[in-house]
Each structure stands twice: as structure tokens, then as C-alpha cells.
């Protein structure tokens, strides 16, 4: 009995330790996925804004490199710092600054070089803005303004075509599958889902739903990233019985397994205690 009690205590401590590790790793997984989603959104917004500064006609190659590189990075950082709010003074100032740069480059391409005073003021403002945000980009601003040098031989090139975004695979849902589109977003974090794959069932836990992209993040039994599934795809899989929603316990698979082992150990301990009690009664 002493040995069984010691094993029970050790198993309980191990369950608690593993549970804490799983929870900590899951928190890190969620934060990493949220950070990636915010970065993707910020970069997409910054790229869209930057493309407005590149005309369909030919422009100097260094200017295109600057807009598609440092300038997009700068706008991405502004977007992240404002938590996705583009209705701010600093964002509008950045847009106005980019517009002034674009006008100066357009004038240069047309053979009308801006005055040194205007160019110096523009360069100083760009250097300050980008330097404060990303210090090593001050060099990029200096390289960009070399195109305005009087002895510079301007190279005009056509902008590279913007790659078309990949269209998501369209999934045609049945009536029952369409009904799941309203029910699935209500699933609580901690809900376990079993995906039936060719090499066996894959049991994962719902950890987070991105409300902007309707993509579900699932983690494995130890809290690591396992799957990211769009809403329509998940609805289709469940409708086709290629996946099933299991009972949401809020506990990890590891913890549940260890809890079952501990419960079984307790049952056996109780059985041995009863047997010993009965034996003692008979002996007396």
C-alpha cells in the first residue's frame, strides 16, 4: 500500500508538471500564430499602399527597389504600431511623404529635376522617418537620392508585374455543410476534433479561431501547432464524416491519459485495501 501511495503521488505530480508544460507551450503557439496573422495583415496593407506609388509606366529601378523594400517595411511597422489603425496622423503623414517622393521621381523621369532645396528637405524627412523606425535604412534613403544627382545616368524600367494572389480552392458545401458554417465558429477552445486520415485518426485540440480569416488553429497533445484549417474546409470535412468533433474536456490528451492511469491505480489500491481488510478480519 505504501508503494502504491508513493506511485500515486508521483503520478499526480507528473500530471501537474506535464499539464503546465502543455499549457505554456499552447500559449506560445497561439501568440506565435496571432503574431504571424498580424504581420501578414500589416504587410498586405503596406504593400497595397506602396503599390499606389509605382506607376504603370516606367520609373527608375532604384526607386522601385526602395518602394518595394524599405518603404513597405516602414509602412508595415507603422501598421503594427497602430494596431491596424490607418486613420492616424502618422499614417496619413507617411502617405503624404510617399506621395511627395513619387511626384519628385515622376518629375525627374519627365526631365524636370526638382530644386536642391526641395530634394534636401525630402531626403531629410525620409531619413528621419525611416531612421527612427529602422535605423539601418538611412543608407537606403541615401542610395535612393543618388538618382537625383546631376551627373547620374537615369535608368528607367517598367515595373515588375504584381503576381496574382492565389485563389482559395472553392469548396461546394451541401445544405448540412452550409449549416455548419454558423455552428463551428461557436466551438469553444479546448474542443477536441478527430481527423480521419489514411494512416489513422489524428486527434487535435481547437486552440484559436482567427475572426478575420475564419481559420482554426489546432494544437497537438503537447500544445504544439498541428493544423490550420479554414472554416469551409472544416465544415466540409465534418459533413463528409472525414472529421468528428469530440467532447470538449479542456484537458490535454496527455493529461487525460495520465488521469485515467491514476484513476485505475486508485481503483486497484482500493481493491487491495479491501482485500487486506477482509484478510485481517478472517485471520482474527
XYZ file of C-alpha atoms in Angstrom:
284
model
C 0.000 0.000 0.000
C 2.842 2.389 0.790
C 4.356 1.756 -2.621
C 1.018 2.378 -4.348
C 0.505 5.626 -2.450
C 4.008 6.761 -3.409
C 3.322 5.915 -7.047
C 0.034 7.829 -6.855
C 1.788 10.901 -5.507
C 4.487 10.692 -8.147
C 1.955 10.249 -10.935
C -0.130 13.179 -9.669
C 2.943 15.398 -9.604
C 3.882 14.282 -13.115
C 0.379 15.030 -14.378
C 0.552 18.545 -12.956
C 4.001 19.194 -14.424
C 3.078 17.918 -17.882
C -0.171 19.881 -17.829
C 1.666 23.126 -17.015
C 4.182 22.493 -19.797
C 1.407 21.760 -22.282
C -0.496 24.904 -21.327
C 2.612 27.073 -21.545
C 3.524 25.707 -24.960
C -0.028 26.167 -26.223
C 0.024 29.821 -25.112
C 3.271 30.336 -27.041
C 1.765 28.603 -30.088
C -1.314 30.854 -30.037
C 0.769 34.008 -29.620
C 3.046 32.974 -32.480
C 0.055 32.317 -34.763
C -1.579 35.620 -33.798
C 1.692 37.428 -34.440
C 2.019 35.806 -37.864
C -1.572 36.753 -38.723
C -0.985 40.379 -37.664
C 2.235 40.536 -39.668
C 0.583 39.099 -42.789
C -2.253 41.606 -42.495
C 0.155 44.504 -41.911
C 2.367 43.561 -44.846
C -0.609 43.120 -47.155
C -1.932 46.580 -46.240
C 1.516 48.155 -46.589
C 2.099 46.522 -49.971
C -1.255 47.734 -51.265
C -0.487 51.293 -50.136
C 3.047 51.203 -51.581
C 1.906 49.961 -54.978
C -0.040 53.183 -55.430
C 3.321 54.986 -55.577
C 4.548 52.952 -58.541
C 3.007 53.996 -61.817
C 2.134 51.570 -64.543
C 4.617 53.416 -66.710
C 8.378 53.031 -66.376
C 10.160 54.515 -63.331
C 13.774 54.435 -62.104
C 14.839 50.980 -60.897
C 16.324 52.244 -57.569
C 13.023 53.937 -56.786
C 11.070 50.715 -57.361
C 13.530 48.800 -55.180
C 13.130 51.374 -52.414
C 9.324 51.306 -52.520
C 9.127 47.506 -52.671
C 11.685 47.100 -49.885
C 12.346 49.717 -47.179
C 9.146 51.680 -47.765
C 6.904 48.617 -47.403
C 8.805 47.606 -44.275
C 8.293 51.108 -42.863
C 4.547 51.088 -43.538
C 4.297 47.563 -42.096
C 5.902 48.761 -38.882
C 3.566 51.758 -38.677
C 0.558 49.478 -39.166
C 1.704 47.152 -36.393
C 2.453 50.011 -34.006
C -1.014 51.478 -34.522
C -2.632 48.054 -34.047
C -4.043 48.101 -37.555
C -5.472 51.615 -37.428
C -4.733 53.543 -40.634
C -6.836 56.522 -39.559
C -3.944 58.111 -37.687
C -1.872 61.229 -38.225
C 1.374 59.289 -38.590
C -0.125 57.013 -41.279
C -1.523 59.966 -43.209
C 1.835 61.739 -42.902
C 3.595 58.674 -44.275
C 1.188 58.535 -47.208
C 1.765 62.223 -47.917
C 5.538 61.755 -47.698
C 5.397 58.854 -50.124
C 3.288 60.955 -52.472
C 5.857 63.752 -52.449
C 8.611 61.265 -53.243
C 6.556 59.827 -56.082
C 5.926 63.299 -57.546
C 9.642 64.133 -57.399
C 10.560 60.893 -59.176
C 7.867 61.446 -61.797
C 9.203 64.930 -62.449
C 12.747 63.595 -62.732
C 11.619 60.890 -65.167
C 9.967 63.597 -67.265
C 13.240 65.565 -67.364
C 12.240 68.182 -64.791
C 14.632 67.793 -61.860
C 13.289 69.246 -58.560
C 15.233 72.004 -56.838
C 18.024 71.144 -54.428
C 16.066 72.765 -51.623
C 13.048 70.536 -52.173
C 15.211 67.439 -52.597
C 17.204 68.136 -49.424
C 14.041 68.691 -47.411
C 12.509 65.490 -48.782
C 15.651 63.458 -48.111
C 15.958 64.779 -44.556
C 12.344 63.892 -43.801
C 12.662 60.403 -45.275
C 15.910 59.799 -43.409
C 14.356 60.898 -40.125
C 11.188 58.812 -40.535
C 12.881 55.621 -41.693
C 15.910 56.128 -39.452
C 13.767 56.457 -36.334
C 11.843 53.295 -37.222
C 14.568 51.165 -38.847
C 17.969 52.815 -38.359
C 19.953 50.915 -40.992
C 17.516 52.080 -43.695
C 19.090 55.525 -43.612
C 21.639 54.120 -46.055
C 18.830 53.107 -48.427
C 17.487 56.646 -48.454
C 20.952 57.965 -49.317
C 21.298 55.441 -52.141
C 17.858 56.347 -53.465
C 18.651 60.047 -53.748
C 21.697 59.328 -55.870
C 19.268 59.155 -58.806
C 18.744 62.923 -58.415
C 22.454 63.663 -58.872
C 23.023 65.853 -61.931
C 25.683 63.513 -63.323
C 23.597 60.414 -62.744
C 22.515 58.445 -65.797
C 18.906 57.635 -65.069
C 17.794 54.080 -65.831
C 14.061 53.820 -66.462
C 12.487 50.374 -66.303
C 8.964 49.056 -66.399
C 7.582 47.868 -63.065
C 7.506 44.137 -62.469
C 4.007 42.705 -62.776
C 2.309 42.100 -59.464
C 1.682 38.371 -59.012
C -1.952 37.496 -58.831
C -2.948 36.184 -55.402
C -3.744 32.517 -55.336
C -7.461 31.979 -55.257
C -8.550 29.680 -52.455
C -9.946 26.356 -53.515
C -13.694 26.756 -53.736
C -15.500 24.139 -51.674
C -19.099 23.466 -52.590
C -20.979 22.638 -49.416
C -24.156 20.638 -49.032
C -27.132 22.013 -47.109
C -25.948 20.372 -43.904
C -22.391 21.559 -44.548
C -23.593 25.132 -45.024
C -25.420 24.932 -41.702
C -22.103 24.115 -40.021
C -20.698 27.491 -41.100
C -22.742 29.131 -38.334
C -22.205 26.439 -35.718
C -18.483 25.800 -35.981
C -17.317 29.338 -35.042
C -19.115 28.793 -31.734
C -16.871 25.879 -30.805
C -15.083 26.585 -27.565
C -11.277 26.498 -27.337
C -10.335 23.153 -25.843
C -12.669 21.198 -28.118
C -11.016 18.071 -29.473
C -11.500 17.128 -33.111
C -10.542 13.821 -34.690
C -9.453 13.986 -38.339
C -9.704 10.649 -40.106
C -6.618 10.323 -42.319
C -5.246 7.496 -44.432
C -2.697 6.497 -41.801
C -5.144 6.695 -38.905
C -7.074 9.204 -36.808
C -5.374 12.451 -35.862
C -6.756 13.932 -32.648
C -6.065 17.654 -32.185
C -7.429 20.424 -29.998
C -9.009 23.679 -31.131
C -6.900 26.468 -29.713
C -7.882 29.675 -31.556
C -10.145 30.947 -34.331
C -8.872 33.921 -36.314
C -12.019 36.091 -36.614
C -10.645 37.980 -39.624
C -9.702 34.976 -41.739
C -12.037 32.307 -40.279
C -9.125 29.915 -39.872
C -8.997 27.437 -36.989
C -5.720 26.772 -35.190
C -5.393 23.260 -33.799
C -2.639 22.107 -31.458
C -1.362 18.626 -30.737
C -1.380 16.822 -27.396
C 1.628 18.744 -26.094
C 0.491 22.194 -27.226
C 2.433 22.492 -30.495
C 0.937 23.736 -33.749
C -0.710 20.860 -35.592
C -3.166 22.203 -38.184
C -4.624 25.440 -39.519
C -7.944 24.744 -41.219
C -10.264 27.258 -42.948
C -13.867 27.285 -41.811
C -15.363 25.994 -45.062
C -12.837 23.168 -45.247
C -13.576 22.093 -41.681
C -17.323 22.215 -42.335
C -16.859 20.095 -45.448
C -14.742 17.504 -43.631
C -17.221 17.165 -40.794
C -20.120 16.992 -43.239
C -18.361 14.213 -45.165
C -17.545 12.451 -41.873
C -13.836 12.909 -42.512
C -13.629 14.599 -39.109
C -15.600 14.469 -35.878
C -15.962 16.891 -33.006
C -15.250 15.169 -29.695
C -16.259 16.090 -26.170
C -14.561 19.302 -25.036
C -12.830 18.455 -21.752
C -10.455 21.401 -21.537
C -7.637 18.969 -20.699
C -4.761 17.857 -22.862
C -4.585 14.373 -24.301
C -1.519 13.659 -22.176
C -3.272 14.865 -19.032
C -6.391 12.840 -19.810
C -4.328 9.695 -20.363
C -2.413 10.162 -17.126
C -5.642 10.896 -15.259
C -7.088 7.611 -16.487
C -3.938 5.808 -15.356
C -4.157 7.479 -11.942
C -7.827 6.576 -11.638
C -7.035 2.954 -12.448
C -4.250 2.984 -9.872
C -6.640 4.341 -7.255
C -9.161 1.612 -8.060
C -6.526 -1.089 -7.648
C -5.307 0.497 -4.413
C -8.841 0.486 -3.027
C -9.276 -3.133 -4.088
C -6.070 -4.160 -2.287
C -7.118 -2.261 0.837
C -10.482 -4.049 0.880
C -8.781 -7.404 0.302
C -6.335 -6.798 3.154
C -9.168 -5.690 5.420
C -11.110 -8.854 4.629
C -7.989 -10.977 5.185
C -7.371 -9.361 8.571
C -10.956 -9.995 9.627
C -10.690 -13.656 8.642
C -7.342 -14.009 10.396
C -8.722 -12.577 13.609
